[in-house]
Amino acid sequence: MSNFKQLTLAIFASDKGPGDAGRSSLMSQTGALLAKKGAKLICLAQDGQMPLPVITSARAAGGGVALIADDSFVIPKALGDISVERIAEKKDRLNRLAEMADCFVGLPGSLASATSLYFTVAELGASKPVVLLNHNNAFEIIRGISVDVFAHSFPKAHKSVQFAETVEDVWTKVARLTA
């Protein structure tokens, strides 16, 4: 009998809007790696956006994916078999995502994904671990804020917010924080 507990990771990422041109590739690499490690991914689908590269690569690698969506979200036909939970209010979507997740993972993306991550973490008082992929210093400003501001507001922040420099390091940090 295995003692393996499948981790459920809330992924905050977006391939829309200005940002690093290589972020779709980075999101694909991360989705595939996390799926191969056995993690189930939960993503937000709201305001017409979702992290499609993460979702498609995770599914291609055999991983499970679920969406927490707003009422207006239309799922693409190619993703029709994914579990979608529709929740009208944004705050309720973020709370549901937090309820389901063992850890939050922030990938370089748009301001919308970073904002969703911030409000989810702030709402919970940093009670869930967070791993941020700091590729090309995407979260460098948050690293500074976490040292100067966040740590004073949330006593466990220095332990529960970690910065990964590579896709492989994301899993290392997630595994350590959720052990």
PDB file of C-alpha atoms in Angstrom:
ATOM      1  CA  MET A   1       0.000   0.000   0.000  1.00  0.00           C
ATOM      2  CA  SER A   2       1.386   3.415  -0.971  1.00  0.00           C
ATOM      3  CA  ASN A   3       1.494   6.386   1.374  1.00  0.00           C
ATOM      4  CA  PHE A   4       1.653   8.740  -1.596  1.00  0.00           C
ATOM      5  CA  LYS A   5      -0.699  11.699  -1.310  1.00  0.00           C
ATOM      6  CA  GLN A   6      -1.445  13.356  -4.613  1.00  0.00           C
ATOM      7  CA  LEU A   7      -0.700  17.053  -4.345  1.00  0.00           C
ATOM      8  CA  THR A   8      -3.191  19.526  -5.719  1.00  0.00           C
ATOM      9  CA  LEU A   9      -1.511  22.679  -6.994  1.00  0.00           C
ATOM     10  CA  ALA A  10      -3.289  25.921  -7.821  1.00  0.00           C
ATOM     11  CA  ILE A  11      -1.535  27.404 -10.843  1.00  0.00           C
ATOM     12  CA  PHE A  12      -1.571  31.161 -11.361  1.00  0.00           C
ATOM     13  CA  ALA A  13      -0.398  32.031 -14.877  1.00  0.00           C
ATOM     14  CA  SER A  14      -1.487  33.759 -18.038  1.00  0.00           C
ATOM     15  CA  ASP A  15      -0.232  33.813 -21.589  1.00  0.00           C
ATOM     16  CA  LYS A  16      -2.222  36.960 -22.429  1.00  0.00           C
ATOM     17  CA  GLY A  17      -0.958  40.511 -22.450  1.00  0.00           C
ATOM     18  CA  PRO A  18       2.583  41.912 -22.446  1.00  0.00           C
ATOM     19  CA  GLY A  19       5.331  39.877 -20.879  1.00  0.00           C
ATOM     20  CA  ASP A  20       8.182  37.485 -21.559  1.00  0.00           C
ATOM     21  CA  ALA A  21       7.867  36.062 -25.076  1.00  0.00           C
ATOM     22  CA  GLY A  22       8.970  32.650 -23.843  1.00  0.00           C
ATOM     23  CA  ARG A  23       6.408  32.342 -21.075  1.00  0.00           C
ATOM     24  CA  SER A  24       4.136  29.970 -23.031  1.00  0.00           C
ATOM     25  CA  SER A  25       7.041  27.549 -23.404  1.00  0.00           C
ATOM     26  CA  LEU A  26       7.888  27.951 -19.712  1.00  0.00           C
ATOM     27  CA  MET A  27       4.260  27.312 -18.771  1.00  0.00           C
ATOM     28  CA  SER A  28       4.226  24.184 -20.947  1.00  0.00           C
ATOM     29  CA  GLN A  29       7.400  22.866 -19.348  1.00  0.00           C
ATOM     30  CA  THR A  30       6.012  23.477 -15.870  1.00  0.00           C
ATOM     31  CA  GLY A  31       2.646  21.855 -16.590  1.00  0.00           C
ATOM     32  CA  ALA A  32       4.327  18.747 -18.007  1.00  0.00           C
ATOM     33  CA  LEU A  33       6.809  18.452 -15.136  1.00  0.00           C
ATOM     34  CA  LEU A  34       4.174  18.843 -12.410  1.00  0.00           C
ATOM     35  CA  ALA A  35       1.913  16.285 -14.111  1.00  0.00           C
ATOM     36  CA  LYS A  36       4.776  13.798 -14.427  1.00  0.00           C
ATOM     37  CA  LYS A  37       5.419  14.227 -10.700  1.00  0.00           C
ATOM     38  CA  GLY A  38       1.796  13.200 -10.077  1.00  0.00           C
ATOM     39  CA  ALA A  39       0.312  16.566  -9.120  1.00  0.00           C
ATOM     40  CA  LYS A  40      -3.250  17.537  -9.968  1.00  0.00           C
ATOM     41  CA  LEU A  41      -3.494  21.103 -11.268  1.00  0.00           C
ATOM     42  CA  ILE A  42      -6.278  23.585 -10.606  1.00  0.00           C
ATOM     43  CA  CYS A  43      -6.449  26.732 -12.701  1.00  0.00           C
ATOM     44  CA  LEU A  44      -8.647  29.805 -12.815  1.00  0.00           C
ATOM     45  CA  ALA A  45     -10.650  30.436 -15.969  1.00  0.00           C
ATOM     46  CA  GLN A  46     -12.083  33.921 -15.712  1.00  0.00           C
ATOM     47  CA  ASP A  47     -12.394  37.124 -17.690  1.00  0.00           C
ATOM     48  CA  GLY A  48     -11.789  35.117 -20.873  1.00  0.00           C
ATOM     49  CA  GLN A  49      -8.377  33.899 -19.701  1.00  0.00           C
ATOM     50  CA  MET A  50      -6.876  30.627 -18.547  1.00  0.00           C
ATOM     51  CA  PRO A  51      -3.331  29.214 -18.637  1.00  0.00           C
ATOM     52  CA  LEU A  52      -3.848  27.094 -21.757  1.00  0.00           C
ATOM     53  CA  PRO A  53      -0.172  26.053 -22.193  1.00  0.00           C
ATOM     54  CA  VAL A  54      -0.082  24.687 -18.620  1.00  0.00           C
ATOM     55  CA  ILE A  55      -3.353  22.828 -19.085  1.00  0.00           C
ATOM     56  CA  THR A  56      -2.536  21.242 -22.446  1.00  0.00           C
ATOM     57  CA  SER A  57       0.965  20.139 -21.449  1.00  0.00           C
ATOM     58  CA  ALA A  58      -0.214  18.711 -18.109  1.00  0.00           C
ATOM     59  CA  ARG A  59      -2.941  16.722 -19.859  1.00  0.00           C
ATOM     60  CA  ALA A  60      -0.521  15.511 -22.538  1.00  0.00           C
ATOM     61  CA  ALA A  61       1.747  14.259 -19.743  1.00  0.00           C
ATOM     62  CA  GLY A  62      -1.153  12.320 -18.207  1.00  0.00           C
ATOM     63  CA  GLY A  63      -1.950  14.762 -15.414  1.00  0.00           C
ATOM     64  CA  GLY A  64      -5.289  15.755 -13.971  1.00  0.00           C
ATOM     65  CA  VAL A  65      -6.546  19.301 -14.433  1.00  0.00           C
ATOM     66  CA  ALA A  66      -9.614  21.079 -13.059  1.00  0.00           C
ATOM     67  CA  LEU A  67     -10.876  24.591 -13.677  1.00  0.00           C
ATOM     68  CA  ILE A  68     -12.563  27.063 -11.373  1.00  0.00           C
ATOM     69  CA  ALA A  69     -14.415  29.353 -13.776  1.00  0.00           C
ATOM     70  CA  ASP A  70     -16.607  32.406 -13.877  1.00  0.00           C
ATOM     71  CA  ASP A  71     -20.108  32.083 -15.312  1.00  0.00           C
ATOM     72  CA  SER A  72     -19.136  33.509 -18.709  1.00  0.00           C
ATOM     73  CA  PHE A  73     -16.261  31.107 -19.379  1.00  0.00           C
ATOM     74  CA  VAL A  74     -16.703  29.008 -22.514  1.00  0.00           C
ATOM     75  CA  ILE A  75     -14.541  25.909 -22.472  1.00  0.00           C
ATOM     76  CA  PRO A  76     -12.817  25.110 -25.777  1.00  0.00           C
ATOM     77  CA  LYS A  77     -14.100  21.905 -27.370  1.00  0.00           C
ATOM     78  CA  ALA A  78     -10.651  20.323 -27.112  1.00  0.00           C
ATOM     79  CA  LEU A  79     -10.858  20.652 -23.314  1.00  0.00           C
ATOM     80  CA  GLY A  80     -14.457  19.476 -23.013  1.00  0.00           C
ATOM     81  CA  ASP A  81     -13.608  16.586 -20.684  1.00  0.00           C
ATOM     82  CA  ILE A  82     -11.980  18.761 -18.003  1.00  0.00           C
ATOM     83  CA  SER A  83     -13.842  19.263 -14.749  1.00  0.00           C
ATOM     84  CA  VAL A  84     -15.181  22.826 -14.565  1.00  0.00           C
ATOM     85  CA  GLU A  85     -16.690  24.294 -11.415  1.00  0.00           C
ATOM     86  CA  ARG A  86     -18.495  27.562 -12.134  1.00  0.00           C
ATOM     87  CA  ILE A  87     -18.625  30.169  -9.390  1.00  0.00           C
ATOM     88  CA  ALA A  88     -20.095  33.608 -10.048  1.00  0.00           C
ATOM     89  CA  GLU A  89     -18.197  35.777  -7.551  1.00  0.00           C
ATOM     90  CA  LYS A  90     -14.453  36.286  -7.932  1.00  0.00           C
ATOM     91  CA  LYS A  91     -13.796  36.176  -4.192  1.00  0.00           C
ATOM     92  CA  ASP A  92     -15.704  32.889  -3.950  1.00  0.00           C
ATOM     93  CA  ARG A  93     -13.670  31.464  -6.875  1.00  0.00           C
ATOM     94  CA  LEU A  94     -10.427  32.370  -5.143  1.00  0.00           C
ATOM     95  CA  ASN A  95     -11.650  30.895  -1.854  1.00  0.00           C
ATOM     96  CA  ARG A  96     -12.653  27.652  -3.593  1.00  0.00           C
ATOM     97  CA  LEU A  97      -9.295  27.446  -5.327  1.00  0.00           C
ATOM     98  CA  ALA A  98      -7.565  27.916  -1.985  1.00  0.00           C
ATOM     99  CA  GLU A  99      -9.775  25.314  -0.333  1.00  0.00           C
ATOM    100  CA  MET A 100      -8.797  22.701  -2.918  1.00  0.00           C
ATOM    101  CA  ALA A 101      -5.066  23.441  -3.181  1.00  0.00           C
ATOM    102  CA  ASP A 102      -2.161  22.139  -1.140  1.00  0.00           C
ATOM    103  CA  CYS A 103       0.160  24.783  -2.586  1.00  0.00           C
ATOM    104  CA  PHE A 104      -0.007  27.790  -4.919  1.00  0.00           C
ATOM    105  CA  VAL A 105       2.371  28.056  -7.858  1.00  0.00           C
ATOM    106  CA  GLY A 106       2.869  31.414  -9.577  1.00  0.00           C
ATOM    107  CA  LEU A 107       4.358  31.417 -13.054  1.00  0.00           C
ATOM    108  CA  PRO A 108       5.531  34.454 -14.995  1.00  0.00           C
ATOM    109  CA  GLY A 109       2.505  35.843 -16.765  1.00  0.00           C
ATOM    110  CA  SER A 110       0.262  38.846 -16.738  1.00  0.00           C
ATOM    111  CA  LEU A 111      -0.617  41.333 -14.069  1.00  0.00           C
ATOM    112  CA  ALA A 112      -4.043  39.655 -13.874  1.00  0.00           C
ATOM    113  CA  SER A 113      -2.550  36.323 -12.772  1.00  0.00           C
ATOM    114  CA  ALA A 114      -0.211  38.003 -10.271  1.00  0.00           C
ATOM    115  CA  THR A 115      -3.163  39.978  -8.883  1.00  0.00           C
ATOM    116  CA  SER A 116      -5.288  36.849  -8.473  1.00  0.00           C
ATOM    117  CA  LEU A 117      -2.423  35.143  -6.663  1.00  0.00           C
ATOM    118  CA  TYR A 118      -1.880  38.145  -4.398  1.00  0.00           C
ATOM    119  CA  PHE A 119      -5.545  38.446  -3.415  1.00  0.00           C
ATOM    120  CA  THR A 120      -5.814  34.709  -2.783  1.00  0.00           C
ATOM    121  CA  VAL A 121      -2.744  34.727  -0.530  1.00  0.00           C
ATOM    122  CA  ALA A 122      -3.827  37.915   1.261  1.00  0.00           C
ATOM    123  CA  GLU A 123      -7.333  36.560   1.840  1.00  0.00           C
ATOM    124  CA  LEU A 124      -5.907  33.442   3.470  1.00  0.00           C
ATOM    125  CA  GLY A 125      -3.256  35.224   5.510  1.00  0.00           C
ATOM    126  CA  ALA A 126      -0.502  33.255   3.762  1.00  0.00           C
ATOM    127  CA  SER A 127      -1.747  30.003   5.285  1.00  0.00           C
ATOM    128  CA  LYS A 128      -0.914  27.966   2.165  1.00  0.00           C
ATOM    129  CA  PRO A 129       2.602  27.611   0.785  1.00  0.00           C
ATOM    130  CA  VAL A 130       3.462  29.585  -2.351  1.00  0.00           C
ATOM    131  CA  VAL A 131       6.168  28.866  -4.919  1.00  0.00           C
ATOM    132  CA  LEU A 132       6.955  31.554  -7.479  1.00  0.00           C
ATOM    133  CA  LEU A 133       8.971  30.774 -10.606  1.00  0.00           C
ATOM    134  CA  ASN A 134      11.249  33.806 -10.758  1.00  0.00           C
ATOM    135  CA  HIS A 135      12.317  33.232 -14.375  1.00  0.00           C
ATOM    136  CA  ASN A 136      13.924  36.400 -15.800  1.00  0.00           C
ATOM    137  CA  ASN A 137      13.256  38.091 -12.423  1.00  0.00           C
ATOM    138  CA  ALA A 138       9.506  38.017 -13.026  1.00  0.00           C
ATOM    139  CA  PHE A 139       8.779  38.064  -9.288  1.00  0.00           C
ATOM    140  CA  GLU A 140      11.796  40.030  -8.090  1.00  0.00           C
ATOM    141  CA  ILE A 141       9.629  42.888  -6.835  1.00  0.00           C
ATOM    142  CA  ILE A 142       7.546  40.389  -4.865  1.00  0.00           C
ATOM    143  CA  ARG A 143      10.745  38.960  -3.373  1.00  0.00           C
ATOM    144  CA  GLY A 144      11.519  42.442  -2.061  1.00  0.00           C
ATOM    145  CA  ILE A 145       7.988  42.947  -0.796  1.00  0.00           C
ATOM    146  CA  SER A 146       8.015  39.545   0.899  1.00  0.00           C
ATOM    147  CA  VAL A 147      11.113  40.527   2.876  1.00  0.00           C
ATOM    148  CA  ASP A 148      10.127  44.108   3.694  1.00  0.00           C
ATOM    149  CA  VAL A 149       6.337  43.979   4.000  1.00  0.00           C
ATOM    150  CA  PHE A 150       4.816  40.532   3.727  1.00  0.00           C
ATOM    151  CA  ALA A 151       6.961  38.961   6.456  1.00  0.00           C
ATOM    152  CA  HIS A 152       5.788  41.589   8.964  1.00  0.00           C
ATOM    153  CA  SER A 153       2.113  41.043   8.131  1.00  0.00           C
ATOM    154  CA  PHE A 154       2.262  37.246   7.977  1.00  0.00           C
ATOM    155  CA  PRO A 155       4.684  35.686  10.484  1.00  0.00           C
ATOM    156  CA  LYS A 156       5.072  32.434   8.500  1.00  0.00           C
ATOM    157  CA  ALA A 157       5.616  34.158   5.149  1.00  0.00           C
ATOM    158  CA  HIS A 158       9.384  33.607   5.106  1.00  0.00           C
ATOM    159  CA  LYS A 159       8.774  29.857   5.357  1.00  0.00           C
ATOM    160  CA  SER A 160       5.716  29.557   3.156  1.00  0.00           C
ATOM    161  CA  VAL A 161       6.725  31.803   0.221  1.00  0.00           C
ATOM    162  CA  GLN A 162       9.582  30.398  -1.813  1.00  0.00           C
ATOM    163  CA  PHE A 163      11.201  31.526  -5.055  1.00  0.00           C
ATOM    164  CA  ALA A 164      12.309  28.983  -7.657  1.00  0.00           C
ATOM    165  CA  GLU A 165      14.793  29.888 -10.350  1.00  0.00           C
ATOM    166  CA  THR A 166      14.090  26.967 -12.708  1.00  0.00           C
ATOM    167  CA  VAL A 167      11.108  24.804 -13.648  1.00  0.00           C
ATOM    168  CA  GLU A 168      12.737  21.803 -11.949  1.00  0.00           C
ATOM    169  CA  ASP A 169      13.240  23.853  -8.794  1.00  0.00           C
ATOM    170  CA  VAL A 170       9.486  24.565  -8.672  1.00  0.00           C
ATOM    171  CA  TRP A 171       8.824  20.892  -7.870  1.00  0.00           C
ATOM    172  CA  THR A 172      11.682  20.778  -5.332  1.00  0.00           C
ATOM    173  CA  LYS A 173      10.217  23.754  -3.456  1.00  0.00           C
ATOM    174  CA  VAL A 174       6.630  22.443  -3.682  1.00  0.00           C
ATOM    175  CA  ALA A 175       7.674  19.020  -2.355  1.00  0.00           C
ATOM    176  CA  ARG A 176       9.599  20.585   0.535  1.00  0.00           C
ATOM    177  CA  LEU A 177       6.801  22.978   1.512  1.00  0.00           C
ATOM    178  CA  THR A 178       4.076  20.331   1.426  1.00  0.00           C
ATOM    179  CA  ALA A 179       6.010  17.526   3.146  1.00  0.00           C
TER     180      ALA A 179
END
